[in-house]
Amino acid sequence: MRTQKLGGSELMVPVVAVGCMRIDGMERGAASRLIGTALEHGANFFDHADIYGAGRSEEVFADAVGMTPSVREGLILQSKCGIRPDLQTFDFSREHILASVDGILKRLRTEYLDVLLLHRPDALVEPEEVAAAFDQLEQEGKVRHFGVSNQHPRQIELLKKYVRQPLVANQLQLSITNATMITSGLNVNMENAEAVNRDGGVLDYCRLHDITVQPWSPFQFGFFEGVFIGHAKFPALNAKLDELAAKYGVSSTTVAMAWLLRHPARMQPVTGTTTPERLADCLRAADVTLTREEWYGLLIAAGNTLP
């Protein structure tokens, strides 16, 4: 597995992250096989969040991997906090961040996180409290790197005014069919719908400020409406995916993931599958480099238009 630096840090990470959102209902053996597949391919970066399975996903992971200090040394663990479904709120208060991390560490059976992300923006955020929480977590050795999720440039700038630590990642929804952060940049100064800037130019901002974009739901269309691979709604896209899959001797899943990796922003897509075979297909994308023509061909086949 190819590696790259995470944001402006010195932390070297696989170019594909393994998402653990859906493992909460897996039996130990099945979860162990999934994690084992990742590790066999050199994918040792695992993405969690305290709300995944109400914390159960982190527990299943720790049990499945047989967490010990020696096992922990070979893993890169990222988790997220800030969403409180029990209260229907977002919460970036110092108290909640600190309590959330303690819960995450307990469930993962580890003394530290490699990366902590703030999970979706909190309209009531007090950036001074975030800064105080980050300082304490860093000083206590509980978190080594920090980032955000689903935030636009001004929200990040507000945090950076107070937070000392570099923000190394921003996890955002992105796929061939959900590519507005790319297509709006292609339609600058146009009067069509594609020209609408919905995210404040977050892709270019992250590139300028050494923040790694981590695409989530890389195979979904809409907001969890379904997977576009093999879906009747996208015949042209699937025909193109199948064509390139045959050319490179891989699956359509691999090609769709390679599309994200081809972008020069050096993104780190996050998988979501619980099937070892499909996970292996995702990870093989690190070895496929699409041509410029193939990349644009997939963009257009997904229904995106060029000006």
Coordinates of N, CA and C in Angstrom, one line a residue, residues 95-238:
E95 N -15.8 20.2 27.8 CA -16.2 19.1 28.6 C -16.6 17.9 27.8
H96 N -17.4 18.1 26.7 CA -17.8 16.9 25.9 C -16.7 16.3 25.1
I97 N -15.8 17.1 24.5 CA -14.7 16.6 23.8 C -13.8 15.7 24.7
L98 N -13.5 16.2 25.9 CA -12.6 15.4 26.8 C -13.3 14.1 27.2
A99 N -14.6 14.2 27.5 CA -15.3 13.0 28.0 C -15.4 12.0 26.8
S100 N -15.7 12.5 25.6 CA -15.8 11.7 24.4 C -14.5 10.9 24.2
V101 N -13.4 11.6 24.2 CA -12.1 10.9 24.0 C -11.8 9.9 25.0
D102 N -12.1 10.1 26.3 CA -11.9 9.1 27.3 C -12.8 7.9 27.0
G103 N -14.0 8.1 26.5 CA -14.8 6.9 26.2 C -14.3 6.2 25.0
I104 N -13.8 6.9 24.0 CA -13.2 6.3 22.8 C -12.0 5.4 23.2
L105 N -11.1 6.0 24.0 CA -9.9 5.3 24.4 C -10.3 4.0 25.1
K106 N -11.3 4.1 26.0 CA -11.7 2.9 26.8 C -12.2 1.8 25.8
R107 N -13.1 2.2 24.9 CA -13.7 1.2 24.0 C -12.6 0.6 23.0
L108 N -11.7 1.4 22.6 CA -10.6 0.9 21.7 C -9.5 0.2 22.5
R109 N -9.5 0.3 23.8 CA -8.5 -0.3 24.6 C -7.1 0.2 24.3
T110 N -7.0 1.5 24.2 CA -5.7 2.1 23.8 C -5.5 3.4 24.7
E111 N -4.3 3.8 24.8 CA -4.0 5.0 25.6 C -4.0 6.3 24.8
Y112 N -4.0 6.2 23.5 CA -4.0 7.4 22.7 C -4.6 7.1 21.3
L113 N -5.1 8.2 20.7 CA -5.5 8.3 19.3 C -4.5 8.9 18.5
D114 N -4.2 8.4 17.3 CA -3.3 9.1 16.4 C -4.0 10.3 15.8
V115 N -5.3 10.3 15.6 CA -6.0 11.4 15.0 C -7.4 11.5 15.6
L116 N -7.8 12.8 16.0 CA -9.1 13.0 16.5 C -9.7 14.1 15.6
L117 N -10.9 13.8 15.0 CA -11.6 14.8 14.2 C -12.9 15.3 14.9
L118 N -13.2 16.6 14.7 CA -14.5 17.1 15.2 C -15.5 16.7 14.1
H119 N -16.6 16.1 14.6 CA -17.6 15.4 13.7 C -18.7 16.3 13.3
R120 N -18.7 17.0 12.2 CA -19.7 18.0 11.7 C -19.6 19.2 12.5
P121 N -20.0 20.4 11.9 CA -19.9 21.7 12.6 C -20.9 21.8 13.7
D122 N -20.5 22.5 14.8 CA -21.4 22.8 15.9 C -21.7 24.3 15.8
A123 N -23.0 24.7 15.6 CA -23.3 26.1 15.4 C -23.0 26.9 16.7
L124 N -22.9 26.2 17.8 CA -22.7 26.9 19.1 C -21.2 26.8 19.6
V125 N -20.3 26.5 18.6 CA -19.0 26.2 19.0 C -18.3 27.5 19.6
E126 N -17.6 27.3 20.7 CA -16.7 28.3 21.3 C -15.3 27.8 21.0
P127 N -14.7 28.4 20.0 CA -13.3 27.9 19.6 C -12.3 27.9 20.7
E128 N -12.5 28.8 21.7 CA -11.6 28.8 22.8 C -11.7 27.5 23.6
E129 N -12.9 26.9 23.7 CA -13.1 25.7 24.4 C -12.5 24.5 23.6
V130 N -12.6 24.5 22.3 CA -12.0 23.5 21.5 C -10.5 23.6 21.7
A131 N -9.9 24.8 21.7 CA -8.5 24.9 21.9 C -8.0 24.4 23.2
A132 N -8.8 24.7 24.3 CA -8.4 24.2 25.6 C -8.5 22.7 25.7
A133 N -9.5 22.1 25.0 CA -9.6 20.6 25.0 C -8.4 20.0 24.2
F134 N -8.1 20.6 23.1 CA -7.0 20.0 22.3 C -5.7 20.1 23.0
D135 N -5.5 21.3 23.7 CA -4.2 21.4 24.5 C -4.1 20.3 25.6
Q136 N -5.2 20.1 26.3 CA -5.2 19.1 27.4 C -5.0 17.7 26.8
L137 N -5.7 17.4 25.7 CA -5.5 16.1 25.1 C -4.1 15.8 24.6
E138 N -3.5 16.9 24.1 CA -2.1 16.7 23.6 C -1.2 16.6 24.8
Q139 N -1.3 17.4 25.8 CA -0.4 17.4 26.9 C -0.5 16.1 27.7
E140 N -1.7 15.5 27.7 CA -1.9 14.2 28.4 C -1.5 13.0 27.6
G141 N -1.1 13.3 26.3 CA -0.7 12.2 25.4 C -1.9 11.4 24.9
K142 N -3.1 11.9 25.0 CA -4.2 11.1 24.5 C -4.5 11.2 23.0
V143 N -4.1 12.4 22.4 CA -4.3 12.6 21.0 C -3.1 13.2 20.4
R144 N -2.6 12.7 19.3 CA -1.4 13.2 18.6 C -1.6 14.1 17.5
H145 N -2.8 14.0 16.8 CA -3.1 14.9 15.7 C -4.6 15.2 15.7
F146 N -4.9 16.4 15.1 CA -6.3 16.8 15.2 C -6.8 17.3 13.8
G147 N -8.1 17.2 13.6 CA -8.7 17.6 12.3 C -10.2 17.9 12.5
V148 N -10.9 18.0 11.4 CA -12.3 18.3 11.4 C -13.0 17.4 10.4
S149 N -14.3 17.5 10.4 CA -15.1 16.7 9.4 C -16.3 17.6 8.9
N150 N -16.5 17.6 7.6 CA -17.6 18.3 7.0 C -17.6 19.8 7.3
Q151 N -16.4 20.4 7.4 CA -16.3 21.9 7.7 C -15.8 22.6 6.4
H152 N -16.4 23.9 6.3 CA -15.9 24.7 5.2 C -14.8 25.6 5.6
P153 N -14.2 26.3 4.7 CA -12.9 27.1 5.0 C -13.1 28.1 6.2
R154 N -14.2 28.8 6.2 CA -14.3 29.8 7.3 C -14.5 29.2 8.7
Q155 N -15.1 28.1 8.7 CA -15.3 27.4 10.0 C -13.9 26.9 10.5
I156 N -13.1 26.4 9.5 CA -11.7 26.0 9.9 C -10.9 27.2 10.3
E157 N -11.0 28.3 9.6 CA -10.3 29.5 9.9 C -10.6 30.0 11.3
L158 N -11.9 29.9 11.7 CA -12.3 30.3 13.1 C -11.6 29.4 14.1
L159 N -11.6 28.1 13.9 CA -10.9 27.3 14.8 C -9.4 27.6 14.9
K160 N -8.8 27.8 13.7 CA -7.3 28.0 13.7 C -6.9 29.3 14.4
K161 N -7.9 30.2 14.5 CA -7.5 31.5 15.3 C -7.2 31.2 16.7
Y162 N -7.7 30.1 17.3 CA -7.5 29.7 18.7 C -6.7 28.4 18.9
V163 N -6.9 27.5 18.0 CA -6.3 26.2 18.1 C -4.8 26.2 17.7
R164 N -3.9 25.8 18.6 CA -2.5 25.8 18.3 C -2.0 24.7 17.3
Q165 N -2.7 23.5 17.4 CA -2.3 22.4 16.7 C -2.7 22.5 15.2
P166 N -1.9 22.0 14.3 CA -2.3 22.0 12.9 C -3.5 21.1 12.7
L167 N -4.4 21.5 11.9 CA -5.6 20.6 11.5 C -5.2 19.9 10.3
V168 N -5.0 18.6 10.4 CA -4.4 17.8 9.4 C -5.4 17.1 8.4
A169 N -6.7 17.1 8.7 CA -7.6 16.3 7.9 C -9.0 17.0 7.9
N170 N -9.7 16.8 6.8 CA -11.1 17.3 6.8 C -11.9 16.2 6.0
Q171 N -12.8 15.5 6.7 CA -13.5 14.4 6.1 C -14.8 14.9 5.5
L172 N -14.9 14.7 4.2 CA -16.0 15.3 3.4 C -16.6 14.3 2.5
Q173 N -17.9 14.4 2.2 CA -18.6 13.5 1.3 C -18.1 13.8 -0.1
L174 N -17.6 12.8 -0.8 CA -17.2 12.9 -2.2 C -17.1 11.6 -2.9
S175 N -17.7 11.6 -4.1 CA -17.6 10.4 -5.0 C -17.8 11.0 -6.4
I176 N -17.7 10.1 -7.4 CA -17.9 10.5 -8.8 C -19.3 11.1 -9.0
T177 N -20.3 10.6 -8.2 CA -21.6 11.2 -8.4 C -22.0 12.3 -7.4
N178 N -21.1 12.5 -6.4 CA -21.3 13.6 -5.5 C -20.0 14.4 -5.5
A179 N -19.8 15.1 -6.6 CA -18.5 15.8 -6.8 C -18.7 17.3 -7.0
T180 N -19.6 17.9 -6.2 CA -19.8 19.4 -6.4 C -18.6 20.2 -6.0
M181 N -17.8 19.7 -5.1 CA -16.6 20.4 -4.7 C -15.5 20.5 -5.9
I182 N -15.7 19.5 -6.8 CA -14.8 19.5 -8.0 C -15.5 20.3 -9.1
T183 N -16.8 20.0 -9.4 CA -17.5 20.5 -10.6 C -17.7 22.0 -10.4
S184 N -17.9 22.5 -9.2 CA -18.1 24.0 -9.1 C -16.8 24.7 -9.5
G185 N -15.7 24.1 -9.3 CA -14.4 24.7 -9.7 C -14.2 24.7 -11.2
L186 N -14.9 23.8 -11.9 CA -14.8 23.7 -13.3 C -15.8 24.7 -14.0
N187 N -16.8 25.2 -13.2 CA -17.8 26.1 -13.8 C -17.8 27.5 -13.2
V188 N -16.6 28.0 -13.0 CA -16.4 29.3 -12.4 C -17.0 30.4 -13.4
N189 N -17.7 31.3 -12.8 CA -18.3 32.4 -13.6 C -19.3 32.0 -14.6
M190 N -19.9 30.8 -14.4 CA -21.0 30.4 -15.3 C -22.4 30.6 -14.6
E191 N -23.4 30.6 -15.4 CA -24.8 30.8 -14.8 C -25.5 29.5 -14.6
N192 N -24.9 28.3 -14.8 CA -25.5 27.0 -14.7 C -25.5 26.6 -13.2
A193 N -26.3 25.5 -12.9 CA -26.4 25.0 -11.6 C -25.1 24.5 -11.0
E194 N -24.2 24.0 -11.9 CA -22.9 23.4 -11.5 C -22.0 24.5 -11.0
A195 N -22.3 25.8 -11.3 CA -21.4 26.8 -10.8 C -21.6 27.2 -9.4
V196 N -22.7 26.7 -8.8 CA -23.0 27.1 -7.4 C -21.9 26.5 -6.5
N197 N -21.3 27.4 -5.7 CA -20.3 27.0 -4.7 C -21.0 26.7 -3.4
R198 N -21.0 25.4 -3.1 CA -21.7 24.9 -1.9 C -20.9 24.7 -0.7
D199 N -19.6 24.9 -0.8 CA -18.7 24.6 0.3 C -17.6 25.6 0.5
G200 N -17.7 26.7 -0.1 CA -16.7 27.8 0.1 C -15.3 27.5 -0.5
G201 N -15.3 26.6 -1.5 CA -14.0 26.3 -2.1 C -13.1 25.4 -1.2
V202 N -13.8 24.5 -0.5 CA -13.1 23.7 0.5 C -11.9 22.9 -0.1
L203 N -12.1 22.4 -1.3 CA -11.1 21.5 -1.9 C -9.8 22.3 -2.1
D204 N -9.9 23.4 -2.8 CA -8.7 24.3 -3.0 C -8.1 24.8 -1.6
Y205 N -9.0 25.1 -0.7 CA -8.5 25.6 0.6 C -7.7 24.5 1.3
C206 N -8.2 23.3 1.3 CA -7.4 22.2 2.0 C -6.1 22.0 1.3
R207 N -6.1 22.1 0.0 CA -4.8 21.9 -0.7 C -3.8 23.0 -0.4
L208 N -4.3 24.2 -0.3 CA -3.5 25.4 0.1 C -2.9 25.3 1.5
H209 N -3.7 24.7 2.4 CA -3.3 24.7 3.8 C -2.9 23.3 4.3
D210 N -2.5 22.4 3.4 CA -2.0 21.1 3.8 C -2.9 20.3 4.7
I211 N -4.2 20.3 4.3 CA -5.2 19.5 5.0 C -5.6 18.4 4.1
T212 N -5.5 17.2 4.6 CA -5.9 16.0 3.7 C -7.4 15.9 3.7
V213 N -7.9 15.8 2.5 CA -9.4 15.6 2.3 C -9.5 14.1 2.4
Q214 N -10.4 13.6 3.3 CA -10.8 12.2 3.4 C -12.2 12.0 2.9
P215 N -12.4 11.6 1.7 CA -13.7 11.4 1.1 C -14.4 10.2 1.9
W216 N -15.7 10.5 2.4 CA -16.5 9.5 2.9 C -17.6 9.1 1.9
S217 N -18.1 7.9 2.1 CA -19.1 7.4 1.1 C -18.7 7.5 -0.3
P218 N -17.5 6.9 -0.6 CA -16.9 7.1 -2.0 C -17.7 6.4 -3.1
F219 N -18.7 5.6 -2.7 CA -19.5 4.8 -3.7 C -21.0 5.2 -3.6
Q220 N -21.3 6.1 -2.8 CA -22.7 6.5 -2.6 C -23.1 7.6 -3.5
F221 N -24.4 7.6 -3.9 CA -25.0 8.8 -4.6 C -26.0 9.4 -3.7
G222 N -26.2 10.7 -3.8 CA -27.2 11.3 -2.9 C -26.7 11.2 -1.5
F223 N -27.6 11.4 -0.5 CA -27.2 11.3 0.9 C -27.7 9.9 1.4
F224 N -26.8 8.9 1.1 CA -27.1 7.5 1.5 C -28.3 7.0 0.7
E225 N -28.4 7.4 -0.6 CA -29.5 6.8 -1.4 C -29.2 5.5 -2.0
G226 N -27.9 5.2 -2.1 CA -27.5 3.9 -2.6 C -26.1 3.9 -3.2
V227 N -25.6 2.8 -3.6 CA -24.3 2.6 -4.2 C -24.5 2.8 -5.7
F228 N -23.7 3.6 -6.4 CA -23.9 3.8 -7.8 C -23.3 2.7 -8.7
I229 N -22.4 1.9 -8.1 CA -21.9 0.7 -8.9 C -23.0 -0.3 -9.1
G230 N -23.2 -0.6 -10.4 CA -24.3 -1.6 -10.7 C -25.7 -1.0 -10.6
H231 N -25.9 0.2 -10.3 CA -27.2 0.8 -10.1 C -27.8 1.2 -11.5
A232 N -29.1 0.9 -11.7 CA -29.7 1.2 -13.0 C -29.8 2.7 -13.3
K233 N -29.7 3.5 -12.3 CA -29.8 4.9 -12.5 C -28.5 5.5 -13.2
F234 N -27.4 4.7 -13.2 CA -26.2 5.2 -13.8 C -25.6 4.3 -14.9
P235 N -26.4 4.1 -16.0 CA -25.9 3.1 -17.0 C -24.6 3.5 -17.7
A236 N -24.5 4.8 -18.0 CA -23.3 5.3 -18.7 C -22.1 5.2 -17.8
L237 N -22.2 5.5 -16.5 CA -21.1 5.5 -15.6 C -20.7 4.0 -15.4
N238 N -21.6 3.1 -15.3 CA -21.3 1.7 -15.0 C -20.6 1.1 -16.3

